[in-house]
Short mmCIF file of C-alpha atoms in Angstrom, two decimals:
data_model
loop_
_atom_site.label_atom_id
_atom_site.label_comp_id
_atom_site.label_asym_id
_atom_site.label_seq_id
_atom_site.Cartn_x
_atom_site.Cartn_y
_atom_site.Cartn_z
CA UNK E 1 95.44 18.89 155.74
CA UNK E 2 91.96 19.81 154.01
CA UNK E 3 88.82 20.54 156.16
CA UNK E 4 86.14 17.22 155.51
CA UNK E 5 83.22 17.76 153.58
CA UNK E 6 80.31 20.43 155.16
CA UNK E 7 77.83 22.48 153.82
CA UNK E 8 77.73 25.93 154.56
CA UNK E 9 75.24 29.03 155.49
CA UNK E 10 75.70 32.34 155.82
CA UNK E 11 72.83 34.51 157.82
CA UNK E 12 72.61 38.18 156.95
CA UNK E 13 71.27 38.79 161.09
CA UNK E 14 71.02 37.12 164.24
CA UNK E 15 67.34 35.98 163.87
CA UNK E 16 68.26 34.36 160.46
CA UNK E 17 71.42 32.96 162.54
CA UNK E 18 69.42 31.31 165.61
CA UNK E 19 66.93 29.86 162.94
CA UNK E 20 69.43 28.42 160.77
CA UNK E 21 71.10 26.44 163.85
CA UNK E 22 67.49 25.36 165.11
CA UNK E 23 66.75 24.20 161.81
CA UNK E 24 70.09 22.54 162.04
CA UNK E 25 69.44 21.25 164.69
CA UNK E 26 65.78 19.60 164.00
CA UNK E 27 67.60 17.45 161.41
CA UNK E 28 70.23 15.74 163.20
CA UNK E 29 72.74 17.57 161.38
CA UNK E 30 76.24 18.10 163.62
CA UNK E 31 76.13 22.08 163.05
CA UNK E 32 79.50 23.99 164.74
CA UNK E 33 79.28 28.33 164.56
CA UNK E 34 82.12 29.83 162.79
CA UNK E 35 82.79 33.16 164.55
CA UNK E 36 86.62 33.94 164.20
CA UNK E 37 87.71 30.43 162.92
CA UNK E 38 90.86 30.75 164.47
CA UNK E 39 90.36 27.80 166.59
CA UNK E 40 87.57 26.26 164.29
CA UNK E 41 89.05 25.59 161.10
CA UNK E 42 92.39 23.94 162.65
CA UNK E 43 90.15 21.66 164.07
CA UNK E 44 88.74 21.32 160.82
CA UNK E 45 92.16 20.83 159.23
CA UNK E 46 93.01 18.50 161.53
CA UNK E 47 89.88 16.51 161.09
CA UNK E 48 89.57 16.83 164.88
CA UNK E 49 85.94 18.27 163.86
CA UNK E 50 83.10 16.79 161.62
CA UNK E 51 80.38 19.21 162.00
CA UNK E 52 78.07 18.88 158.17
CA UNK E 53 77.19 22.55 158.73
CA UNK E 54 79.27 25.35 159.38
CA UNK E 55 76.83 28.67 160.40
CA UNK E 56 79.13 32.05 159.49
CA UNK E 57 78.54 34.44 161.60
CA UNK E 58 80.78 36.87 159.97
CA UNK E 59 78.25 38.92 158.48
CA UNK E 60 75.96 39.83 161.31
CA UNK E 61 77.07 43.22 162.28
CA UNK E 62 74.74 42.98 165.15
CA UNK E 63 76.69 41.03 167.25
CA UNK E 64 80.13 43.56 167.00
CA UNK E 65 79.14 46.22 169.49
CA UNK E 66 80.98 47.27 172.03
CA UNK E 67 79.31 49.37 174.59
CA UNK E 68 78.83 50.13 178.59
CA UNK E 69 75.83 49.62 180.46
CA UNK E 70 75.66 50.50 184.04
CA UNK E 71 78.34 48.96 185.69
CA UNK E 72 78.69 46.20 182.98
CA UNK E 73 80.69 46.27 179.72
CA UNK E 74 79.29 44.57 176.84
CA UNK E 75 80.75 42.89 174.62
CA UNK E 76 79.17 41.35 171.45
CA UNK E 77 80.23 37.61 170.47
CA UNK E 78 81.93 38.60 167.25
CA UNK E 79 83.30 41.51 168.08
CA UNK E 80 87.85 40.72 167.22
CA UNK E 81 89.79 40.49 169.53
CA UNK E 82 91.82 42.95 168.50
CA UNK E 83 89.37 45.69 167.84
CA UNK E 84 88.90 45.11 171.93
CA UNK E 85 92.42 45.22 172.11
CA UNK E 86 92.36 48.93 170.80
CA UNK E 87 88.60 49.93 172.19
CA UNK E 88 89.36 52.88 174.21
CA UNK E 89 86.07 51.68 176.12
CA UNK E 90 87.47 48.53 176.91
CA UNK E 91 90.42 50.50 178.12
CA UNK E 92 88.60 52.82 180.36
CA UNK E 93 85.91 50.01 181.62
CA UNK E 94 87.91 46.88 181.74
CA UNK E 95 92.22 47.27 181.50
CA UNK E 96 92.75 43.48 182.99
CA UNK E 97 90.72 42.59 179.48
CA UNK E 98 93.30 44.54 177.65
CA UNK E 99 96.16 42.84 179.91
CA UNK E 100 95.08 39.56 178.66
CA UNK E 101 94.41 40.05 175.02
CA UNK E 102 97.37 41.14 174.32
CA UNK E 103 98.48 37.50 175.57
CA UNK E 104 96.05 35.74 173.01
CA UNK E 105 98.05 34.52 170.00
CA UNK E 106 99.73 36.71 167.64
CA UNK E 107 98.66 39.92 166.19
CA UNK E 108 96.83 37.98 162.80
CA UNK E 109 95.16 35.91 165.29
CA UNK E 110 93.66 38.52 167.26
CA UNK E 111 92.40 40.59 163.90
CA UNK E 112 90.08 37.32 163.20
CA UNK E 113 89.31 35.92 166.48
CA UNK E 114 86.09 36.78 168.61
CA UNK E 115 85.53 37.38 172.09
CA UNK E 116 82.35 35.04 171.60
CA UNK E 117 84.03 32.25 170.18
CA UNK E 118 87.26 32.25 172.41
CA UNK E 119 84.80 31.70 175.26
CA UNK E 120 82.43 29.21 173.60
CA UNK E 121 85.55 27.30 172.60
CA UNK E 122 86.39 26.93 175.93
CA UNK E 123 89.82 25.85 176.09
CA UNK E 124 91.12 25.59 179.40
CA UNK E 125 94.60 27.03 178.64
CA UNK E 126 92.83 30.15 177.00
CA UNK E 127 92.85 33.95 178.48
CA UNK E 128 89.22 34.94 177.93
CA UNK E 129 87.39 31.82 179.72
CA UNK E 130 90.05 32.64 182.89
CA UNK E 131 88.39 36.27 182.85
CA UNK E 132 85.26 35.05 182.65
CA UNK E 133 85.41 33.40 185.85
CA UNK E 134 87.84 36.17 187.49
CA UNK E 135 85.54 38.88 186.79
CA UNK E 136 82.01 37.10 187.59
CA UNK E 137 81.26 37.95 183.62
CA UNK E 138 77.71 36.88 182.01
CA UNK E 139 77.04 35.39 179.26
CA UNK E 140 74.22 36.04 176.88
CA UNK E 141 72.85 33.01 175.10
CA UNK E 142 69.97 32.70 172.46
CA UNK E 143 68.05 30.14 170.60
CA UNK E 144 64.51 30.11 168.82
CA UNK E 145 63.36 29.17 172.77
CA UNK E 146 64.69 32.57 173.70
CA UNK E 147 67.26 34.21 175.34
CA UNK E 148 69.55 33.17 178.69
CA UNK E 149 71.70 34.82 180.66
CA UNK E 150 74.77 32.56 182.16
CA UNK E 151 76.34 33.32 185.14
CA UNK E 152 80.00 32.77 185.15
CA UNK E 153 80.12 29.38 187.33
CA UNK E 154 77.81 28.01 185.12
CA UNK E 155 79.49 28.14 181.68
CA UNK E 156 82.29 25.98 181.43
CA UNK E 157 81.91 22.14 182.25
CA UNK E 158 85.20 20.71 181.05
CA UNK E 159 87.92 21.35 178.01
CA UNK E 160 86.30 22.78 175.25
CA UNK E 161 83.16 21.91 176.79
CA UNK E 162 80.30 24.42 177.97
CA UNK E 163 76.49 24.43 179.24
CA UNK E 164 75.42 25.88 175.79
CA UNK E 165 72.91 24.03 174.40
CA UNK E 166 73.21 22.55 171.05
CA UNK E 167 70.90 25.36 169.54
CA UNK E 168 72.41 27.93 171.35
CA UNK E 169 74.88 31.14 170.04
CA UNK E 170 76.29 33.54 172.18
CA UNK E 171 75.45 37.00 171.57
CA UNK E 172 76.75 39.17 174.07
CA UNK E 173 79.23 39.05 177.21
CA UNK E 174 78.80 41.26 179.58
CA UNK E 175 81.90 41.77 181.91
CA UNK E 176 81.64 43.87 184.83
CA UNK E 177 83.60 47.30 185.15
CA UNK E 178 86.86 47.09 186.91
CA UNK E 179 86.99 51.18 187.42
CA UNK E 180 87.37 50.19 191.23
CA UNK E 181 89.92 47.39 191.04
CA UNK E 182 93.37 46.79 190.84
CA UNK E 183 93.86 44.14 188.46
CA UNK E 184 96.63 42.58 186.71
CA UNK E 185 97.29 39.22 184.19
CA UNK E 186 100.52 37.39 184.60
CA UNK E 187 100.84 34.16 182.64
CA UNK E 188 103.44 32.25 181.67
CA UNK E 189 104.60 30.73 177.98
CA UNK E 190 107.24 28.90 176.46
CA UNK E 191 107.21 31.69 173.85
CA UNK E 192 105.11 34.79 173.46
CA UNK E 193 101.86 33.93 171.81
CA UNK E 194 102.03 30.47 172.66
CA UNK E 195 99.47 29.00 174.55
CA UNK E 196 100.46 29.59 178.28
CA UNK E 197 101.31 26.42 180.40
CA UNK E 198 99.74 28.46 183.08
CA UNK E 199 98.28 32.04 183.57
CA UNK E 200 96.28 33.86 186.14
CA UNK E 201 94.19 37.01 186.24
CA UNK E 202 93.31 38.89 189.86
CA UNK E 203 91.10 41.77 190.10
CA UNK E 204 91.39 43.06 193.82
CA UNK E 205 89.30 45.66 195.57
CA UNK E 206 90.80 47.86 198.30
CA UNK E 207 89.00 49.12 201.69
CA UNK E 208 88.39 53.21 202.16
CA UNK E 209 92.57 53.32 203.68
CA UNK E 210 93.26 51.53 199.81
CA UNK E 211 95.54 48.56 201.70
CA UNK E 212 93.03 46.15 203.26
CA UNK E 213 91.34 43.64 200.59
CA UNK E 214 87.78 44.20 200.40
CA UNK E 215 87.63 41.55 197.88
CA UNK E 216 89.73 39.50 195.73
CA UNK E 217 88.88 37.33 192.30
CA UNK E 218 91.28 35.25 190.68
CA UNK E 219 90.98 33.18 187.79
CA UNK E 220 93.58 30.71 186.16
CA UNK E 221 94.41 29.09 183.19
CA UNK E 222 96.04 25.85 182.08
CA UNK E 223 96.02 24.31 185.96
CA UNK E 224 92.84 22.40 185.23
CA UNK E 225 90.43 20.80 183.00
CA UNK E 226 88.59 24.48 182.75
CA UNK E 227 89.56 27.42 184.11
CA UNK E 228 89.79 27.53 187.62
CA UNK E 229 88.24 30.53 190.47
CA UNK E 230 91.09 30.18 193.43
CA UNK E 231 88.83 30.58 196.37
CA UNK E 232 91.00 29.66 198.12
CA UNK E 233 93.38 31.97 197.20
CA UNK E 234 90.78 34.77 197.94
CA UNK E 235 89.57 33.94 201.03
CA UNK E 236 93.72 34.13 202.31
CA UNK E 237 94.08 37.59 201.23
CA UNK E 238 90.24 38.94 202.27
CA UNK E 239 90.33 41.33 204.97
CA UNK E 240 93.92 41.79 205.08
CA UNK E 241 96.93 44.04 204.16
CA UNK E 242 99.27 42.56 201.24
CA UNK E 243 102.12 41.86 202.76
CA UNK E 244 105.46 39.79 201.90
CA UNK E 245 104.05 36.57 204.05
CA UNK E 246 99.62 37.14 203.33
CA UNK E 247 100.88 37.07 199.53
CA UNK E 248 103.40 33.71 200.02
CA UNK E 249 100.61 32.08 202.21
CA UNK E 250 97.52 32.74 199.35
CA UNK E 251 100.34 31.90 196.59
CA UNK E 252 100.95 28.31 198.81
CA UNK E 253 97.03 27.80 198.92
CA UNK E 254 96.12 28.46 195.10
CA UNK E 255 98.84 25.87 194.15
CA UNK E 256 97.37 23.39 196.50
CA UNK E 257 93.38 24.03 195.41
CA UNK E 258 94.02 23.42 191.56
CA UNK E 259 94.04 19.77 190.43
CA UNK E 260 96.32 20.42 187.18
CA UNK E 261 96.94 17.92 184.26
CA UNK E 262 100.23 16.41 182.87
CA UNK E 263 100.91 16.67 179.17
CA UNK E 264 103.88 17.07 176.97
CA UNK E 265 104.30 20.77 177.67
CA UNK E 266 104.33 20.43 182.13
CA UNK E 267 103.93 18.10 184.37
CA UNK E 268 100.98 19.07 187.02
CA UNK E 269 103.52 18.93 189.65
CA UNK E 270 105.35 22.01 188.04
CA UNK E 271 101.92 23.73 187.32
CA UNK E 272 100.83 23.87 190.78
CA UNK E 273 104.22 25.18 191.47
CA UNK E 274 103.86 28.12 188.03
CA UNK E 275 100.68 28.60 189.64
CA UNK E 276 102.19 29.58 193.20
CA UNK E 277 104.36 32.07 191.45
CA UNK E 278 102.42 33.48 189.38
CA UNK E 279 99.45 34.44 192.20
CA UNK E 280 102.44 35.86 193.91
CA UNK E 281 103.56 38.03 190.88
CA UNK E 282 100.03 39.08 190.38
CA UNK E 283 99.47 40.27 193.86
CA UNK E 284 102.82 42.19 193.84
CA UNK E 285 101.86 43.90 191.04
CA UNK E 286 98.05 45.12 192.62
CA UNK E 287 99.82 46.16 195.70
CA UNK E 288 102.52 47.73 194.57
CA UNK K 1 81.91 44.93 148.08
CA UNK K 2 80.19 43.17 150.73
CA UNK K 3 79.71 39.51 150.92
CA UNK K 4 75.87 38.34 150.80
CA UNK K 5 74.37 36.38 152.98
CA UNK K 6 73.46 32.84 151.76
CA UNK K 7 70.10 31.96 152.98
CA UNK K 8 70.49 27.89 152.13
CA UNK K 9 73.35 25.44 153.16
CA UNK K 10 75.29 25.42 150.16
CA UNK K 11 78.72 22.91 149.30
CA UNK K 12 79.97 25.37 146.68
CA UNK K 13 79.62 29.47 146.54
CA UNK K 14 80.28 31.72 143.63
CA UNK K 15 82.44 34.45 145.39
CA UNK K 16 83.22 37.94 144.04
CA UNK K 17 86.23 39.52 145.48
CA UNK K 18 89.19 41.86 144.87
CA UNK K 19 92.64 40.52 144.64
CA UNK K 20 95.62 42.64 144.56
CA UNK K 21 93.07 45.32 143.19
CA UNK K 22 91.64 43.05 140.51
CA UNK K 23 87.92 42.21 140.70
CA UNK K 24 87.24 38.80 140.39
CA UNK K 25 84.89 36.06 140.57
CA UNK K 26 85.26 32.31 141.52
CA UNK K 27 82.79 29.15 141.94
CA UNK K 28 84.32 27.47 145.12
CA UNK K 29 83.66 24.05 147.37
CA UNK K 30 82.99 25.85 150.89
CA UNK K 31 85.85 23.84 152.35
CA UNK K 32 88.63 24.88 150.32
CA UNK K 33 90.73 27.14 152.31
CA UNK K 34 91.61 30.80 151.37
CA UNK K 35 95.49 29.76 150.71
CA UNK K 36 94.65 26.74 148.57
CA UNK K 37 92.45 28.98 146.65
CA UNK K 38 95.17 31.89 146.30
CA UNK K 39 97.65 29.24 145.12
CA UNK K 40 96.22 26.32 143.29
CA UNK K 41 92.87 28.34 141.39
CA UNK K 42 94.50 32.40 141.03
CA UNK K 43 98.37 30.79 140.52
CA UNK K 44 99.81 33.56 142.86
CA UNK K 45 102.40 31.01 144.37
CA UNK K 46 103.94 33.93 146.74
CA UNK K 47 101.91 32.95 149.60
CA UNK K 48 103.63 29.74 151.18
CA UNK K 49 101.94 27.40 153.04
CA UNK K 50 103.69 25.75 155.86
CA UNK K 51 101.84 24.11 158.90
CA UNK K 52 98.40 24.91 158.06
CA UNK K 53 97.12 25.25 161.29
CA UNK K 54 97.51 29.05 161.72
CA UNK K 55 100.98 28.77 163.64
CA UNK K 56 104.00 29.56 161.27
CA UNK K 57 102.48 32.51 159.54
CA UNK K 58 104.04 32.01 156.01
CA UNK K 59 100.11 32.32 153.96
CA UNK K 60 99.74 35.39 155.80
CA UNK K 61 97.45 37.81 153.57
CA UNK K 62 96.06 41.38 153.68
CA UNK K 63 91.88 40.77 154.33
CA UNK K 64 90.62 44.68 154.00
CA UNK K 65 94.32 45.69 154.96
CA UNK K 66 94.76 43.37 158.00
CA UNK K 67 97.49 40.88 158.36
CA UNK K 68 95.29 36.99 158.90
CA UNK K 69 96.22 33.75 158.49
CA UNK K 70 94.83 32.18 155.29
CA UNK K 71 95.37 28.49 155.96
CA UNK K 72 93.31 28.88 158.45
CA UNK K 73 90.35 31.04 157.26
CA UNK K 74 87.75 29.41 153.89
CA UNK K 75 88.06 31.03 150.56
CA UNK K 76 83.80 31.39 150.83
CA UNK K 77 84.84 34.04 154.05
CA UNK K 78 86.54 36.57 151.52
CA UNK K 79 83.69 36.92 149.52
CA UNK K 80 83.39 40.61 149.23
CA UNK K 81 86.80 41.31 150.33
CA UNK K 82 89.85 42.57 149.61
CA UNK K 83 92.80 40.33 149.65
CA UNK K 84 96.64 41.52 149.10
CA UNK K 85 98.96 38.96 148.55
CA UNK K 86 102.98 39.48 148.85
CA UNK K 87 102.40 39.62 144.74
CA UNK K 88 100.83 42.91 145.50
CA UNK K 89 103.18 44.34 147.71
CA UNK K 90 105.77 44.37 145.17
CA UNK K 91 106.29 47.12 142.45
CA UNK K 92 106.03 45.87 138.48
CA UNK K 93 109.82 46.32 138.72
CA UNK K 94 112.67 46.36 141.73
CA UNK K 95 111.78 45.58 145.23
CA UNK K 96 109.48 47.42 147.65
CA UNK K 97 111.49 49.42 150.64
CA UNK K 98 110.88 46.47 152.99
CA UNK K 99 111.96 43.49 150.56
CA UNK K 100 114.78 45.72 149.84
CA UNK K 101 116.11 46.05 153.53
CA UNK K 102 115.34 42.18 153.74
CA UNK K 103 118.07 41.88 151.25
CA UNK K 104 120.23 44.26 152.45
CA UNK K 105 120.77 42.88 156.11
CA UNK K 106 120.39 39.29 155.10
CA UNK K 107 116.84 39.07 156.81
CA UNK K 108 116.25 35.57 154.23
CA UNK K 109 118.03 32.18 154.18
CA UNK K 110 115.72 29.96 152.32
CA UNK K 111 112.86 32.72 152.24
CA UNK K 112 109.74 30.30 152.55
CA UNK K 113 108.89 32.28 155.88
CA UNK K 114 109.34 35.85 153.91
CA UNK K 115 106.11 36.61 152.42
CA UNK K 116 104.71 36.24 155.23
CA UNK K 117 107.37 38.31 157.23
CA UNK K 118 106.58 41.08 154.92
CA UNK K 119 103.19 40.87 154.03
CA UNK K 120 102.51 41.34 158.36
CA UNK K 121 105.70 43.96 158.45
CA UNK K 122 103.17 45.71 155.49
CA UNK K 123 100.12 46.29 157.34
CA UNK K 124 101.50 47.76 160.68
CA UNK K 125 102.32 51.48 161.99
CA UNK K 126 105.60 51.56 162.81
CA UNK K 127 105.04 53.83 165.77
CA UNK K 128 102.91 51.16 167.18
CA UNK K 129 105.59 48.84 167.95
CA UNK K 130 108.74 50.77 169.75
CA UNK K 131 112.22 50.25 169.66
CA UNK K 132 113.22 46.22 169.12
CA UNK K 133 110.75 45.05 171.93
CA UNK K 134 108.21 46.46 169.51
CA UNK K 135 109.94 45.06 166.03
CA UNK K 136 109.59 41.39 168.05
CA UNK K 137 106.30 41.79 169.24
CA UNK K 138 105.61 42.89 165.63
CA UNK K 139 106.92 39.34 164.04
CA UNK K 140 106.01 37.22 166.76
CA UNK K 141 103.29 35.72 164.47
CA UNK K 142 105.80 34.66 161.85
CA UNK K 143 108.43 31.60 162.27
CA UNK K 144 112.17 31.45 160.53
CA UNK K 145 113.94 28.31 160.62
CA UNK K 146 116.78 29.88 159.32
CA UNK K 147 117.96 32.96 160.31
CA UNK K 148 117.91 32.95 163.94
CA UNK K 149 115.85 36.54 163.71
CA UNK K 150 119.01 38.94 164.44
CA UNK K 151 118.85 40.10 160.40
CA UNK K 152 115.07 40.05 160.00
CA UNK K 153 114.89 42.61 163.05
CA UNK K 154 117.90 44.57 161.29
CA UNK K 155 116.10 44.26 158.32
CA UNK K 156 112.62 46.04 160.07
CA UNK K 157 114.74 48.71 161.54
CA UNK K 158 116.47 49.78 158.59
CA UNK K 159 113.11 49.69 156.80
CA UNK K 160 111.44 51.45 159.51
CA UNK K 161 114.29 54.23 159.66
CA UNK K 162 115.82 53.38 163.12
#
């Protein structure tokens, strides 16, 4: 298992990186970004991918900040995912990020992956795009026609498929604080690291008496063909106290909202049914 | 040492690194992956390849002192670099303190899977990983076919003092 034949740039900084995929781009070559190649180059290995130009982005130190803004915590595309893992701002802004990265792969997959390219990837069965959509994230996007920002219902449009256009990188995501939040990520795996067959994430805000839901964001993995918001799910706990039978009813209604896919690893029937106990495990934990 | 960037799509790239210490430089195609290169063009045969698509963890390598995957990262990416290899990890004569305990409690069958085993057990702080819970999550990135775990883990504790 060899990677096929590409050719290969390296840009010193993110204007050198957004002209080398236009340029790319003008000549009908089949360019792919290789942030953390951690899901890249098994793709390549597998000759599941035959992009004829990879674009490295592991030089461009620009794009591994990690900082706060506001209300918002910003993430650049490259930074690792472990180096999130162990930010002590991510820890302070954003612990349900923390929750889930430490459910990403193993250990030497986090110290090469990227935040930016586990979302761009956009595997349904993946952590990050499920917080994405569970935290109402953005997602900065740029090309040589400028820069977009992507609301999270807008990014992902199928497995491993997003709304980035062809001559678009991501630069930044910007996830907002959870200071105010209980949160919590339960997912479930035939064995640690492995990719879950289901997961979901719930960030729940409390009323002033800290036992009515204000509001309530989930976001699963691995029960559709992206990752799925269970509004559903909210709306069932929204204005009321967590109790026993509020947590079995929005637990019922998340399983039957998802439209989850067989394969080898679950049938959808048992997903639906993962799903169901996981969204009740998840809302134990925030109201306990 | 810092990689450069390269300005033009190139299909080979002349790539100065350190290995095991060494300094060393190397014309490469851009597609030949960092364990190919650390076997087939330096000869250090210590770092095993087994599913090549970042899974097993037997090429697992030091890059700047941080356990990765080299099957699944390109020899062109450790330009500037420093790579360890389970060759460095070992003393000119003997065994280091961890290969030693992997001995001792029978933590290898076959031993295709211990490179790797040690080259991750290397890089970490054992008071990052508590108690066994911690010595598991610590491995979790490495498979053994053979040895059903119980004497790698006794291995990592007696290495780690517990």
């Amino acid at each position: 298992m060899k990677p096929p034949l590409f050719s290969y740039i390296r840009p010193g900084t993110l204007k050198e990186a957004v002209e080398a995929i236009a340029a790319t781009n003008e000549t009908d070559e089949e360019v792919r970004i290789l942030a953390g190649g951690q899901s890249l180059i098994p793709l390549l290995n597998f000759r599941l991918a035959y992009p004829t130009v990879l674009v490295d982005l592991n030089i461009v130190d620009e794009l591994s900040l990690i900082s706060t803004q506001d209300d918002w915590l910003v993430l650049g595309s490259m930074v690792r995912l472990r180096d999130a893992e162990l930010s002590e701002e991510v820890i302070d802004a954003c612990p349900l990020l923390i929750a889930a990265l430490r459910h990403v792969g193993h250990l030497q997959i986090r110290n090469r992956g990227t935040i930016g390219g586990s979302i761009a990837h956009a595997d349904p069965a993946a952590e990050l795009p499920a917080l994405v959509l569970c935290l109402g994230a953005q997602i900065v996007a740029v090309s040589t026609r400028g820069q977009r920002v992507i609301e999270a219902p807008d990014i992902f449009l199928g497995p491993f498929t997003t709304t980035l256009a062809a001559d678009e990188m991501v630069t930044e995501i910007r996830f907002p604080k959870t200071t105010s939040s209980k949160t919590a990520f339960v997912e479930f795996s035939r064995r640690h690291g492995d990719f879950a067959i289901a997961g979901v994430g719930v960030a729940v805000a409390f009323e002033q008496d800290g036992k009515t839901v204000h509001e309530a964001r989930f976001g699963a993995l691995g029960v559709g063909s992206t990752p799925v918001r269970l509004t559903g799910a909210e709306e069932a706990i929204q204005g009321k106290e967590l109790t026993d039978s509020i947590i079995k009813e929005s637990a019922e209604i998340a399983s039957l909202e998802v439209e989850p896919l067989d394969d080898i690893h679950a049938d959808a029937e048992y997903r639906r049914e993962l799903l169901a106990n996981l969204v009740w495990r998840s809302l134990r934990e925030v109201g306990a | 040492m810092r990689a450069r960037p390269v300005k033009q799509t190139v299909e080979c790239l002349d790539i100065t690194l350190e290995v095991n210490g060494a300094e060393m430089h190397a014309t490469v195609p851009v597609r030949l992956l960092l364990s190919d290169f650390i076997r087939e063009e330096l000869g250090l045969c210590g770092t095993h390849v087994g599913c090549e698509h970042g899974v097993c963890g037997a090429c697992t390598v030091l890059i700047d002192g941080v356990p990765v995957r080299s099957c699944i990262m390109l020899a062109a990416q450790a330009d500037g670099a420093a790579v360890t290899t389970i060759e460095g990890l070992s003393p000119e004569t003997g065994l280091s303190s961890l290969q030693q305990a992997f001995k001792d409690c029978d933590g290898l069958q076959c031993g295709f899977c211990t490179p790797g085993f040690i080259v991750t057990l290397s890089a970490l702080i054992p008071d990052d990983f508590p108690g066994d819970e911690g010595i598991r999550e610590a491995i979790s990135g490495n498979i053994c076919r053979c040895t059903g775990y119980r004497g790698i883990i006794d291995a990592v504790r007696s290495a780690w003092g517990r």
